[in-house]
Structure formats: C-alpha cells, structure tokens
C-alpha cells in the first residue's frame, strides 16, 4: 500500500542548496534508514516529511487518512507536564485512558518508572526516552525518527530493535548505529551533495551498493576523459573541412567538456597527533564513589596499560561518566587513590560537549588551541586541520551557531585532538557523528599510540575499537571482560542462562572423600518437554506468520489491528520463552550424551 511521496524537494539555508530535487516514496512495510555526512540535510528532510518545515520547492503527498508520527533530534518539553502527560501530548482523554498501560510499559522498558514526575526534572537522556515513548504510543502509519538510539543504553536499543521490527507501517529514520540499521531496515537512502541515492536492503547491502555505484561513476568519468582527450587532439590538429559533421563533433566535445564529473567522496583525514607517553599512566586503587546513598563505584582498582583499548558500558546514570571524571580529576572519589603519570596528557571528549560561543567563527575556535601543530607529516596550520575535518572553504569562517549538531561534535573532536593527548577519554563520542566520521575515527583510534577509554552504547564502534570491556553492574560493581562488545555480550548471555538454569552455583562438598560427578539425566517432565518443544515452537512460528498476514490485511480497522498487535506481542514473548527453554534442554541433552560417552 502506498503511503507517502516526496516530490522534487528543494531546500536551502546557505548559498548552496541543501536538498536538490529529492524524490522518493514510502510503502507499507518500508523501513528506511537515512545516511549521509553531517550537515547534508538528513534532519531537514525528516522535518519536511513530518510537516515541521516547508520545502522551498516540491511537495509531500500522502494517501488519505495517513498519520505521521515524529521524534525530533532535540525534543521540546512543557514545564507544567508530567512524564505521562508529555507522552500523551495532543491525544484525547479517551485514548490516554485506553493506552495508559501500554505507555507505562514502554516507559518502563526505557528506564523511566516515575510517571508523575515533572519532565523538567529529568536529565537530557531521560527526556529523549520520554520523547521516544511518545512517538511509539501515538498511532500512526508513517513513523519518522531522528536519532532514536542516542542517549539510550544497549539493552534499550535491543528492545527498540524488536519493537520497530514489529511495526507494520512505514519507518523513516536517521541513526548512526550501524548494527541497528543492519537489523531494522530493508532500504537505505543516502543524501550526498544534495542528491538522494536509494539502495534496497540493510546497511551491509548499502555498503556493497554504494561501492558499486561509485565504481560505475568513476568508470564513466574515465571514459569521458578518454573521449575528451581524443576529441581535443582532433580539434587541435586543424580540420580542413568544416562541414556539418565537423560542427556536430565540435558540439559533442563542448557538451562532454561541460558535463559535471562525479563529486569525489569527502574523506576526513586524521593523523595521529600525540605527546610521548611514559611507562606510568593512570592507576586507580580501591575507588569508592557515592551519589547520595547510592553507590556508583564499589572498591574498583585498575591499572591502565599504555596501549589499552577499553570500552565502558552500563545503564544510563550508573556512573560511567563519573569514572572518567575521577581519572582526570574533575570529580574526587569518596575514598581510594588516583595516580597519574608525569607524562600523561589527557584528551577528554565529554558527553555534554563543551559550551561553544555560537557567534565565534569555526577557525577562531580552533586557533584558541593552536595556530600550527606538528604531525608525523610535518607542521599543519589550523586552516589545514579544518579542511582535513571537512570544514572546507567558507565553512572555516562560519559562526558556530550555524553548524548542525553533528558538525559541532566533529569540531569539538578536532579541538580535543589538536591538544596532542596521549590518553584519550571519550564519553559517548558516537552521539550525533555521521557514519563516515565514525569510520575515520575508528581507523584513527586503531593507529593511536596512546591509551583509549571510550564510554559508548554503539555496539559496532566498540567491536571495531576496543579489546577490553568494563561493565557497570548493580551496586557499583565493575566487571571486566576480554574482547569487544560481541564477545562481552555472548559471555554475559551464557552467564545469564546458567544462572537462570541454576547451574551457576557451586554445590557444597561433603566431608571425607570427594563426591563423584553427579549423573545428569532428564526428569520425566523435562523428557516429555524435550520431545514436544520443537513442534510447539513450529506451531508458534506458524501462528505468528498468520497474525502478520491478518495485521497487513487490517490496516484500516484500528480496533481489530490493535487487538491483533496485542496478540502478536504476547505470542512473541511466549516464543522467546520457549526458545530459551529449548536452548537449556538442548544443552542438557548434549551434556547427558557427553557424560554417557565418558562412562
């Protein structure tokens, strides 16, 4: 079913048009990710689709009765509203009463449990999560989300992935979480130099398609240049007969010469700029930190290695940022010691981003750190460094207030690196940075000779950069894992399954001779369950497919659709429980077989 069309959308804020004749459409079931370098117009396009901004030219055409839900990148809140009132802003009282339970369930999943609290008392991250709940609970056929994964932790991101996978309308979103794009989307649109390019498939398919498109464009350009060389030689040899045929050939040459070459892909070059780091880095001994009566950090000791690549993860508000601030001396521990080596030079990229003067020019903001810096390739001026960070031409003299949120983060990152640090502390560096910048930052960190500690919920970034994970747990415990995020996640899932199955506890040993290994076997109930569970799961999966077909056929009947969606959610929960149970029974069966083989 066709839901929405964008037809020849043009939009300008500066001299160069931001969006140049963009057209695309959305069908029911489309889940579209919008990607592109910061400042190319992704958020602007979403605002135009949602009706929050008007294009200079072109129009948005929707099918009859189509409702558009919208999550802005920076939501606005009214002072006199509670959390629940903010979620239902604009909804009828009857609808609020009908959906109160669902709204509270979504808020709880997003870590918000005080529904009567004033929204103005919430942190920035909590406000974003309230806005997400508001976007999800209000019914719509087209859901537009701008950076939904910012400010929510990995567990919430996983929940949001599953929620959006069940959404039956059309989804259009901007996010820089590449795993999220891979698992949720079935189409990617890229905004590049004001134009829009569409790719069928998820983020991995987009990467392959983009490479193919660029290779074809470069191949066509090589052919054009080859023809131009031949025609130029022909023209300059001097043609005796200037007939119609010759004139047409000259005209073709002029047309080829005037044809615009494909724009070279923008690339941000980041050379490793750092000071020498001695043997002594940063050592934490028996650190305790409390926030009121709540213990954020409990008896944590850690010695930072010179080439450490550490990822710090945990729920929002658990103390991750506090740990970084303790290391650099911005926050003092309640007890314990922090020892910092004489040669350590911190580079601290804060989550909040430092306060920037909106009237200050980009070039002056960087010159406040240094006019010239030394790199492995020689001295580089502030202007040259800005060009490496994609602030080219007139952008260097643009007031900071005219930059997009992502461009400001990129500028702030440059300023941090201009200080030539040898220990980098990055607090949520991936928020608001475009994917291209993230890829270059990841490459930079891999070649960085100093130590890196990164607080991040970006699973892809952590897998690419870190080889050691610190996880904040309840009660202030900090658990250490080797490997990247995926290694940590797999190990923690095994731990959770063993704990749930009761296999994590160590049995008490009797006095005297040690017990022989306990013989494993199925109970009568487990044996029956093991024999039947495959058929049960298959039946649940078949019922799920039937429900999905019924949902697709009931898009115009809201009451029936609501009932079917509720049935589907319960079914998926049951399917997940049965799958977990199947895993446990399968592992137990394998252990029983292995034990038989040892007898």
PDB file of C-alpha atoms in Angstrom, residues 210-369:
ATOM      1  CA  UNK A 210      27.458   2.325  -2.713  1.00  0.00           C
ATOM      2  CA  UNK A 211      30.830   0.889  -3.696  1.00  0.00           C
ATOM      3  CA  UNK A 212      29.343  -0.411  -6.949  1.00  0.00           C
ATOM      4  CA  UNK A 213      27.707   2.972  -7.701  1.00  0.00           C
ATOM      5  CA  UNK A 214      30.939   4.884  -7.095  1.00  0.00           C
ATOM      6  CA  UNK A 215      32.941   2.447  -9.216  1.00  0.00           C
ATOM      7  CA  UNK A 216      30.453   2.826 -12.091  1.00  0.00           C
ATOM      8  CA  UNK A 217      30.556   6.622 -11.799  1.00  0.00           C
ATOM      9  CA  UNK A 218      34.352   6.641 -11.851  1.00  0.00           C
ATOM     10  CA  UNK A 219      34.368   4.238 -14.831  1.00  0.00           C
ATOM     11  CA  UNK A 220      32.032   6.565 -16.751  1.00  0.00           C
ATOM     12  CA  UNK A 221      34.253   9.520 -15.878  1.00  0.00           C
ATOM     13  CA  UNK A 222      37.369   7.706 -17.145  1.00  0.00           C
ATOM     14  CA  UNK A 223      35.591   7.023 -20.444  1.00  0.00           C
ATOM     15  CA  UNK A 224      34.528  10.692 -20.664  1.00  0.00           C
ATOM     16  CA  UNK A 225      38.094  11.878 -20.106  1.00  0.00           C
ATOM     17  CA  UNK A 226      39.392   9.407 -22.707  1.00  0.00           C
ATOM     18  CA  UNK A 227      36.912  10.700 -25.317  1.00  0.00           C
ATOM     19  CA  UNK A 228      37.757  14.299 -24.396  1.00  0.00           C
ATOM     20  CA  UNK A 229      41.475  13.675 -24.995  1.00  0.00           C
ATOM     21  CA  UNK A 230      40.805  12.166 -28.430  1.00  0.00           C
ATOM     22  CA  UNK A 231      38.420  14.967 -29.400  1.00  0.00           C
ATOM     23  CA  UNK A 232      40.817  17.650 -28.155  1.00  0.00           C
ATOM     24  CA  UNK A 233      43.595  16.165 -30.300  1.00  0.00           C
ATOM     25  CA  UNK A 234      41.262  16.077 -33.331  1.00  0.00           C
ATOM     26  CA  UNK A 235      40.197  19.721 -32.871  1.00  0.00           C
ATOM     27  CA  UNK A 236      43.760  20.970 -32.436  1.00  0.00           C
ATOM     28  CA  UNK A 237      45.123  19.088 -35.457  1.00  0.00           C
ATOM     29  CA  UNK A 238      43.271  21.582 -37.640  1.00  0.00           C
ATOM     30  CA  UNK A 239      40.372  20.296 -39.700  1.00  0.00           C
ATOM     31  CA  UNK A 240      40.315  21.432 -43.341  1.00  0.00           C
ATOM     32  CA  UNK A 241      36.640  20.740 -43.992  1.00  0.00           C
ATOM     33  CA  UNK A 242      34.304  22.419 -41.518  1.00  0.00           C
ATOM     34  CA  UNK A 243      31.084  20.745 -42.659  1.00  0.00           C
ATOM     35  CA  UNK A 244      28.010  19.781 -40.686  1.00  0.00           C
ATOM     36  CA  UNK A 245      29.622  16.599 -39.440  1.00  0.00           C
ATOM     37  CA  UNK A 246      32.608  18.504 -38.049  1.00  0.00           C
ATOM     38  CA  UNK A 247      30.372  21.061 -36.338  1.00  0.00           C
ATOM     39  CA  UNK A 248      28.376  18.328 -34.626  1.00  0.00           C
ATOM     40  CA  UNK A 249      31.594  16.712 -33.447  1.00  0.00           C
ATOM     41  CA  UNK A 250      32.816  20.008 -32.009  1.00  0.00           C
ATOM     42  CA  UNK A 251      29.438  20.465 -30.319  1.00  0.00           C
ATOM     43  CA  UNK A 252      29.720  16.992 -28.762  1.00  0.00           C
ATOM     44  CA  UNK A 253      33.177  17.894 -27.452  1.00  0.00           C
ATOM     45  CA  UNK A 254      31.790  21.046 -25.787  1.00  0.00           C
ATOM     46  CA  UNK A 255      28.946  19.079 -24.193  1.00  0.00           C
ATOM     47  CA  UNK A 256      31.338  16.451 -22.834  1.00  0.00           C
ATOM     48  CA  UNK A 257      33.662  19.125 -21.511  1.00  0.00           C
ATOM     49  CA  UNK A 258      30.819  20.913 -19.697  1.00  0.00           C
ATOM     50  CA  UNK A 259      29.392  17.737 -18.164  1.00  0.00           C
ATOM     51  CA  UNK A 260      29.950  17.683 -14.412  1.00  0.00           C
ATOM     52  CA  UNK A 261      32.283  14.986 -13.125  1.00  0.00           C
ATOM     53  CA  UNK A 262      31.067  12.822 -10.198  1.00  0.00           C
ATOM     54  CA  UNK A 263      31.871  14.513  -6.918  1.00  0.00           C
ATOM     55  CA  UNK A 264      34.804  12.976  -5.129  1.00  0.00           C
ATOM     56  CA  UNK A 265      33.755  11.292  -1.920  1.00  0.00           C
ATOM     57  CA  UNK A 266      34.504  13.501   1.062  1.00  0.00           C
ATOM     58  CA  UNK A 267      37.099  11.994   3.324  1.00  0.00           C
ATOM     59  CA  UNK A 268      38.269  13.142   6.721  1.00  0.00           C
ATOM     60  CA  UNK A 269      41.951  12.569   7.314  1.00  0.00           C
ATOM     61  CA  UNK A 270      43.021  12.225  10.918  1.00  0.00           C
ATOM     62  CA  UNK A 271      46.714  11.838  11.564  1.00  0.00           C
ATOM     63  CA  UNK A 272      47.785  10.657  14.980  1.00  0.00           C
ATOM     64  CA  UNK A 273      48.734  13.803  16.902  1.00  0.00           C
ATOM     65  CA  UNK A 274      50.042  12.956  20.354  1.00  0.00           C
ATOM     66  CA  UNK A 275      52.706  13.514  23.000  1.00  0.00           C
ATOM     67  CA  UNK A 276      55.150  10.905  24.301  1.00  0.00           C
ATOM     68  CA  UNK A 277      53.683   8.649  26.975  1.00  0.00           C
ATOM     69  CA  UNK A 278      55.980   7.226  29.643  1.00  0.00           C
ATOM     70  CA  UNK A 279      55.668   3.876  31.431  1.00  0.00           C
ATOM     71  CA  UNK A 280      53.474   5.254  34.208  1.00  0.00           C
ATOM     72  CA  UNK A 281      49.929   6.029  33.041  1.00  0.00           C
ATOM     73  CA  UNK A 282      46.849   6.026  35.302  1.00  0.00           C
ATOM     74  CA  UNK A 283      46.286   3.779  38.313  1.00  0.00           C
ATOM     75  CA  UNK A 284      43.092   3.567  40.382  1.00  0.00           C
ATOM     76  CA  UNK A 285      43.245   1.911  43.814  1.00  0.00           C
ATOM     77  CA  UNK A 286      40.186   0.863  45.831  1.00  0.00           C
ATOM     78  CA  UNK A 287      37.923   3.593  44.455  1.00  0.00           C
ATOM     79  CA  UNK A 288      34.556   4.152  46.123  1.00  0.00           C
ATOM     80  CA  UNK A 289      32.075   6.765  44.936  1.00  0.00           C
ATOM     81  CA  UNK A 290      28.568   7.518  46.196  1.00  0.00           C
ATOM     82  CA  UNK A 291      25.775   9.710  44.873  1.00  0.00           C
ATOM     83  CA  UNK A 292      23.717  10.403  47.971  1.00  0.00           C
ATOM     84  CA  UNK A 293      23.049   6.945  49.427  1.00  0.00           C
ATOM     85  CA  UNK A 294      23.547   5.231  46.080  1.00  0.00           C
ATOM     86  CA  UNK A 295      26.884   3.534  45.474  1.00  0.00           C
ATOM     87  CA  UNK A 296      28.114   4.246  41.933  1.00  0.00           C
ATOM     88  CA  UNK A 297      31.574   2.648  42.207  1.00  0.00           C
ATOM     89  CA  UNK A 298      32.436  -0.095  44.691  1.00  0.00           C
ATOM     90  CA  UNK A 299      36.065  -0.860  45.508  1.00  0.00           C
ATOM     91  CA  UNK A 300      37.390  -0.546  41.951  1.00  0.00           C
ATOM     92  CA  UNK A 301      41.108  -0.926  41.212  1.00  0.00           C
ATOM     93  CA  UNK A 302      42.552  -0.657  37.723  1.00  0.00           C
ATOM     94  CA  UNK A 303      45.917  -0.051  36.044  1.00  0.00           C
ATOM     95  CA  UNK A 304      45.645   1.493  32.577  1.00  0.00           C
ATOM     96  CA  UNK A 305      48.070  -0.027  30.065  1.00  0.00           C
ATOM     97  CA  UNK A 306      49.934   2.226  27.615  1.00  0.00           C
ATOM     98  CA  UNK A 307      48.149   0.829  24.543  1.00  0.00           C
ATOM     99  CA  UNK A 308      44.856  -0.029  26.258  1.00  0.00           C
ATOM    100  CA  UNK A 309      41.636  -0.001  24.235  1.00  0.00           C
ATOM    101  CA  UNK A 310      38.878  -0.047  26.852  1.00  0.00           C
ATOM    102  CA  UNK A 311      35.126   0.164  26.348  1.00  0.00           C
ATOM    103  CA  UNK A 312      32.926   1.182  29.296  1.00  0.00           C
ATOM    104  CA  UNK A 313      29.285   0.074  29.222  1.00  0.00           C
ATOM    105  CA  UNK A 314      26.284   0.004  31.547  1.00  0.00           C
ATOM    106  CA  UNK A 315      22.829   1.558  32.054  1.00  0.00           C
ATOM    107  CA  UNK A 316      22.396   5.324  31.850  1.00  0.00           C
ATOM    108  CA  UNK A 317      23.217   7.043  35.132  1.00  0.00           C
ATOM    109  CA  UNK A 318      25.230   4.139  36.551  1.00  0.00           C
ATOM    110  CA  UNK A 319      28.479   6.127  36.909  1.00  0.00           C
ATOM    111  CA  UNK A 320      30.389   5.676  33.617  1.00  0.00           C
ATOM    112  CA  UNK A 321      30.956   9.403  33.066  1.00  0.00           C
ATOM    113  CA  UNK A 322      31.819   9.780  36.749  1.00  0.00           C
ATOM    114  CA  UNK A 323      34.609   7.206  36.360  1.00  0.00           C
ATOM    115  CA  UNK A 324      36.184   9.224  33.526  1.00  0.00           C
ATOM    116  CA  UNK A 325      35.888  12.447  35.526  1.00  0.00           C
ATOM    117  CA  UNK A 326      37.599  10.770  38.510  1.00  0.00           C
ATOM    118  CA  UNK A 327      40.516   9.818  36.236  1.00  0.00           C
ATOM    119  CA  UNK A 328      41.072  13.402  35.039  1.00  0.00           C
ATOM    120  CA  UNK A 329      40.494  14.941  38.488  1.00  0.00           C
ATOM    121  CA  UNK A 330      37.202  16.710  37.769  1.00  0.00           C
ATOM    122  CA  UNK A 331      35.477  14.566  40.425  1.00  0.00           C
ATOM    123  CA  UNK A 332      37.087  13.281  43.616  1.00  0.00           C
ATOM    124  CA  UNK A 333      36.409   9.727  44.874  1.00  0.00           C
ATOM    125  CA  UNK A 334      34.912   9.323  48.345  1.00  0.00           C
ATOM    126  CA  UNK A 335      37.813   7.003  49.122  1.00  0.00           C
ATOM    127  CA  UNK A 336      40.703   5.444  47.256  1.00  0.00           C
ATOM    128  CA  UNK A 337      43.557   6.970  45.257  1.00  0.00           C
ATOM    129  CA  UNK A 338      44.165   8.043  41.657  1.00  0.00           C
ATOM    130  CA  UNK A 339      47.772   8.186  40.473  1.00  0.00           C
ATOM    131  CA  UNK A 340      48.550   9.866  37.140  1.00  0.00           C
ATOM    132  CA  UNK A 341      51.957   9.592  35.441  1.00  0.00           C
ATOM    133  CA  UNK A 342      54.044  12.725  34.833  1.00  0.00           C
ATOM    134  CA  UNK A 343      53.926  12.360  31.031  1.00  0.00           C
ATOM    135  CA  UNK A 344      50.169  11.732  30.786  1.00  0.00           C
ATOM    136  CA  UNK A 345      48.343  14.321  28.710  1.00  0.00           C
ATOM    137  CA  UNK A 346      44.590  13.752  28.753  1.00  0.00           C
ATOM    138  CA  UNK A 347      42.280  14.449  25.860  1.00  0.00           C
ATOM    139  CA  UNK A 348      38.732  14.463  27.268  1.00  0.00           C
ATOM    140  CA  UNK A 349      35.766  14.393  24.883  1.00  0.00           C
ATOM    141  CA  UNK A 350      32.773  14.990  27.146  1.00  0.00           C
ATOM    142  CA  UNK A 351      29.267  13.694  26.524  1.00  0.00           C
ATOM    143  CA  UNK A 352      27.718  17.107  27.033  1.00  0.00           C
ATOM    144  CA  UNK A 353      30.179  18.769  24.617  1.00  0.00           C
ATOM    145  CA  UNK A 354      31.722  21.941  25.994  1.00  0.00           C
ATOM    146  CA  UNK A 355      29.860  25.231  25.840  1.00  0.00           C
ATOM    147  CA  UNK A 356      30.527  26.872  22.485  1.00  0.00           C
ATOM    148  CA  UNK A 357      30.049  30.538  21.661  1.00  0.00           C
ATOM    149  CA  UNK A 358      27.535  30.491  18.775  1.00  0.00           C
ATOM    150  CA  UNK A 359      28.933  33.797  17.488  1.00  0.00           C
ATOM    151  CA  UNK A 360      32.557  32.600  17.397  1.00  0.00           C
ATOM    152  CA  UNK A 361      33.901  31.599  13.993  1.00  0.00           C
ATOM    153  CA  UNK A 362      34.950  27.998  13.441  1.00  0.00           C
ATOM    154  CA  UNK A 363      38.573  28.990  12.671  1.00  0.00           C
ATOM    155  CA  UNK A 364      38.884  31.090  15.859  1.00  0.00           C
ATOM    156  CA  UNK A 365      37.568  28.199  17.984  1.00  0.00           C
ATOM    157  CA  UNK A 366      40.450  26.020  16.721  1.00  0.00           C
ATOM    158  CA  UNK A 367      43.053  28.806  16.879  1.00  0.00           C
ATOM    159  CA  UNK A 368      42.303  29.112  20.596  1.00  0.00           C
ATOM    160  CA  UNK A 369      44.172  25.783  20.925  1.00  0.00           C
TER     161      UNK A 369
END
